[in-house]
Structure formats: C-alpha cells, structure tokens
Coordinates of C-alpha atoms and ligand atoms in Angstrom, one line a residue:
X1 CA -64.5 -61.2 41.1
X2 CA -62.1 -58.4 39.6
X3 CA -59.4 -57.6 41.9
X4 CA -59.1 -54.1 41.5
X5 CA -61.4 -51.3 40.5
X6 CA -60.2 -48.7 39.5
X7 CA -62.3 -45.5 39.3
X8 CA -61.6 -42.1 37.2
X9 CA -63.8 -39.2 38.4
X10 CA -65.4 -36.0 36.8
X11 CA -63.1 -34.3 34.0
X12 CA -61.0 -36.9 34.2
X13 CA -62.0 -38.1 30.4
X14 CA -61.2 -34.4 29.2
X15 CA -57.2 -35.7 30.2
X16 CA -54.5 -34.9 27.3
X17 CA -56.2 -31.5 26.5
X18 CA -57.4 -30.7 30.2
X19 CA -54.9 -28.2 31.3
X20 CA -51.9 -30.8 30.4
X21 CA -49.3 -28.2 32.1
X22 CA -51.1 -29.8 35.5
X23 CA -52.2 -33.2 34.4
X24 CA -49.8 -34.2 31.4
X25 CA -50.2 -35.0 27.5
X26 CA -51.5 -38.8 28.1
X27 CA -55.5 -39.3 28.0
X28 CA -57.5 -41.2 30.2
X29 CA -57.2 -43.8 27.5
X30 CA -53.4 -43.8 27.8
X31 CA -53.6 -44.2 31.4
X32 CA -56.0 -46.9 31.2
X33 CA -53.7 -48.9 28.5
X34 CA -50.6 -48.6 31.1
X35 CA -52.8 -49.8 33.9
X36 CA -53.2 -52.5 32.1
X37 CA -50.5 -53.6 31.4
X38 CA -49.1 -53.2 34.6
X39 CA -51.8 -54.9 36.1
X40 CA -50.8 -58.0 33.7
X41 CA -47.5 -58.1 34.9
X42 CA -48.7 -58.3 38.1
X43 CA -51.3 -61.3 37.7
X44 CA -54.4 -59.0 38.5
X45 CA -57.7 -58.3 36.9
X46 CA -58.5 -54.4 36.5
X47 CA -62.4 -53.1 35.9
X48 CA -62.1 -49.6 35.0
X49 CA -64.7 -47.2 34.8
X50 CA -65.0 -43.3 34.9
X51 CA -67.9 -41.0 35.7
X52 CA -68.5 -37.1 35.9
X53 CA -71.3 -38.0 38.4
X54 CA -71.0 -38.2 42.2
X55 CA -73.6 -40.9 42.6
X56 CA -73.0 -43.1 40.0
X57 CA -69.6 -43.6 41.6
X58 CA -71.3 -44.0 45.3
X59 CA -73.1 -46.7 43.4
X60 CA -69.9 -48.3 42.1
X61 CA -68.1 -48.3 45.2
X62 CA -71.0 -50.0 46.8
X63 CA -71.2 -52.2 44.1
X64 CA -67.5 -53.1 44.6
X65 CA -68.3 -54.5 48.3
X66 CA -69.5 -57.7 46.0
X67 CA -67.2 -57.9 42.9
X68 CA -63.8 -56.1 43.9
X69 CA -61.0 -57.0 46.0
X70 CA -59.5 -53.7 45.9
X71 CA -60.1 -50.2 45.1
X72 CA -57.6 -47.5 43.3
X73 CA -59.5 -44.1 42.9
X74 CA -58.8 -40.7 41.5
X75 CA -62.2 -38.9 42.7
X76 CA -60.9 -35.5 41.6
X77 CA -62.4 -32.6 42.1
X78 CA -65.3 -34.5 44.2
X79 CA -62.3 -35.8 46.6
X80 CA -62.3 -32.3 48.3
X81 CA -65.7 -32.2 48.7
X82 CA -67.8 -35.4 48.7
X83 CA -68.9 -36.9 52.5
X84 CA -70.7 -39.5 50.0
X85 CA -68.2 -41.0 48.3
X86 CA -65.8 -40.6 51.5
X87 CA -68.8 -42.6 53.4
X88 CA -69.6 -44.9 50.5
X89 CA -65.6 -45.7 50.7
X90 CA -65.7 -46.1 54.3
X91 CA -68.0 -49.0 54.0
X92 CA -65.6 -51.3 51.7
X93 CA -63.0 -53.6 53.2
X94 CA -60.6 -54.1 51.2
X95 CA -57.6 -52.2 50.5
X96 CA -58.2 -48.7 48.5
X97 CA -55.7 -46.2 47.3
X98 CA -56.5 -42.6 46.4
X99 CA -53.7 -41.4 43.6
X100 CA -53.8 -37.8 41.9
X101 CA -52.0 -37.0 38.7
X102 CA -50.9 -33.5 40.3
X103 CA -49.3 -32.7 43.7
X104 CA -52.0 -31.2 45.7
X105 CA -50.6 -30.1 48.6
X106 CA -49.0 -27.4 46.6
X107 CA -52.0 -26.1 44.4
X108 CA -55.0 -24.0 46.1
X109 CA -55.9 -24.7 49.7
X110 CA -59.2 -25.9 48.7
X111 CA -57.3 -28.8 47.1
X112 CA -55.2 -29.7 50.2
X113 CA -58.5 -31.2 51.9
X114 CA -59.0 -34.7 51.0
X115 CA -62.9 -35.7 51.9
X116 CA -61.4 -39.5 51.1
X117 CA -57.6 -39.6 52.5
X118 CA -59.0 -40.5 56.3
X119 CA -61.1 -43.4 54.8
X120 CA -57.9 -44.9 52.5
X121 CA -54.7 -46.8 53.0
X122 CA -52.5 -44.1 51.7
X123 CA -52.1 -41.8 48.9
X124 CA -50.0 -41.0 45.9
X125 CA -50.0 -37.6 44.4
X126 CA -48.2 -35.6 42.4
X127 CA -46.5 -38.3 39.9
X128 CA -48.6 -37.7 37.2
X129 CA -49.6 -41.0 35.4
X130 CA -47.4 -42.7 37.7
X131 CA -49.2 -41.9 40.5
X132 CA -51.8 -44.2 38.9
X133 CA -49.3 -47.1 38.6
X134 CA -47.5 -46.4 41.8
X135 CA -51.0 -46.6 43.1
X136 CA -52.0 -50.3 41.7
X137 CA -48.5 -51.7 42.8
X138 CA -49.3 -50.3 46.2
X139 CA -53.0 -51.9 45.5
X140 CA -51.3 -55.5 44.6
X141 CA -48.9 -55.3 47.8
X142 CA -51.6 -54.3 50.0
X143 CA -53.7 -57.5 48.5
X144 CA -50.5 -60.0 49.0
X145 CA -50.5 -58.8 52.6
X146 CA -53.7 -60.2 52.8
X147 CA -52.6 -63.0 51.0
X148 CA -54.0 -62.4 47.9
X149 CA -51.0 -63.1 45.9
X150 CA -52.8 -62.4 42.0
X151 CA -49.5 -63.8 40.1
X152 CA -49.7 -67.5 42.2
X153 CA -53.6 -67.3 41.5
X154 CA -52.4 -66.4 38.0
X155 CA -49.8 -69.3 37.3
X156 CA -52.6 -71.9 39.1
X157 CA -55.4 -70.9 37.1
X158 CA -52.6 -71.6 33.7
X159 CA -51.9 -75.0 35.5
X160 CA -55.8 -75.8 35.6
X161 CA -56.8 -73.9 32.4
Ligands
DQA201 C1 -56.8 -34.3 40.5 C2 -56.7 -33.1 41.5 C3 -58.0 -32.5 41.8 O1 -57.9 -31.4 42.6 C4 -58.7 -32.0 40.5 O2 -60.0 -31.5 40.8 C5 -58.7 -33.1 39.4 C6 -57.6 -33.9 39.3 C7 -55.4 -34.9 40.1 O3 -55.4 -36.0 39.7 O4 -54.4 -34.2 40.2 O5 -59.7 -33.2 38.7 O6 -57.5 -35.3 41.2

C-alpha cells in the first residue's frame, strides 16, 4: 500500500507556462521532484498521478479506498464545481488534504467555493509549491495521529531488509 496519493487535476500539467504570475515558474514535474523528496525525509511512499478528466480522478480516489493511506489533492478548477469528486472523496477514510498553489479566497468568487473543503481535513492555499509540501507534512502528521508513523515503518523495514 502507498501511503499517500497525491492527485494533480486538469491544467495542472500546463504548470511553469500556465499563467506563472498565479501559479509560479516550477512545472508539475518540479513539484513532483520536491514531493518527493520531502516525502523521503519523512519515511513515506508517494503515488502521483494527474488527469484533466473528472472521472478518471473519481476512479482514482475510489481506487485509493484499497491502496492509499492518505490523500493530498489539488482538484483545481474541478474543486469549485465537482459533487463527484467531493462525493467520491467523501467515501475514503483516511486523512485527505486539499492544497492550491494560489490563494483563492482572494481571486474571483467563483473560486472561493470549494465543492471538496467540507469533505477534507483542512486546506492549504495560497503558498504556491509550498502549499503542496505544507500539504504532505500535514498529510504525514495527520497519519502519525493515527499511528501511522512512516519513518519507524521506515527504519523497521531497513532492520528486516
Ligand atoms: C488552483 C486554483 C483553481 O481555482 C484553478 O482552477 C487551478 C489551480 C490552484 O492551485 O491555485 O487550476 O487549484
């Protein structure tokens, strides 16, 4: 089982030359290389995948009921407006963090509804690719409150090989 998924919604893979006076310079593939290495410091295993289209990330997040501990999700522009992935979300147990590059709550008013806040731990806007980091730290602390501490998990499985 991964521990988190982490999933990148539509337009997302156009990040670096999407409007980088909102979203920033780095690419999604930027983002993803810091995520990953974060999520080694922290003794967890990431699955990372993006999609432009709503229901192949309904089907991922009911996918994760059975291979994912967590869930960290930028949905988007489908986070104001999809009652699919907000229900889809609603069904997993685990913890699940909703991060956004840009601060929301002070762009257009269509942007300041969430479809997927209600159905979440928390959020972490506005941050940029921090938001995404911010977001698995809160992830990992979230999991060891559970105890599911990844870095113990981590040393045992060295100890075993
Ligand atoms: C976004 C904010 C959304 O409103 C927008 O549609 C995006 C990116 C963000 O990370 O700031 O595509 O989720």
């Amino acid at each position: 089982m991964n521990d988190v998924l982490v999933i990148f919604g539509p337009n997302l893979n156009m990040l670096g030359t999407r409007e980088p006076e909102i979203y920033g310079s780095e690419s999604m593939a930027d983002i993803m290389a810091a995520l990953t290495s974060r999520a080694e410091d922290l003794g967890r295993r990431i699955d990372m995948i993006q999609s432009n289209e709503e229901g192949v990330l309904v089907t991922a997040i009911q996918k994760a009921r059975d291979d994912a501990a967590a869930i960290l999700f930028n949905l988007a522009a489908y986070t104001h407006t999809s009652v699919a992935l907000r229900d889809a979300l609603a069904m997993f147990d685990g913890p699940k963090v909703e991060v956004h590059l840009s601060n929301n709550d002070r762009r257009e008013a269509f942007r300041q509804i969430s479809m997927t806040a209600g159905v979440s731990d928390g959020v972490i806007q506005g941050f940029g690719i921090d938001s995404f980091l911010l977001g698995l730290d809160a992830v990992h602390r979230l999991l060891i409150r559970r105890g599911d501490n990844g870095v113990v998990r981590k040393i045992m499985k060295g100890d075993i090989g």
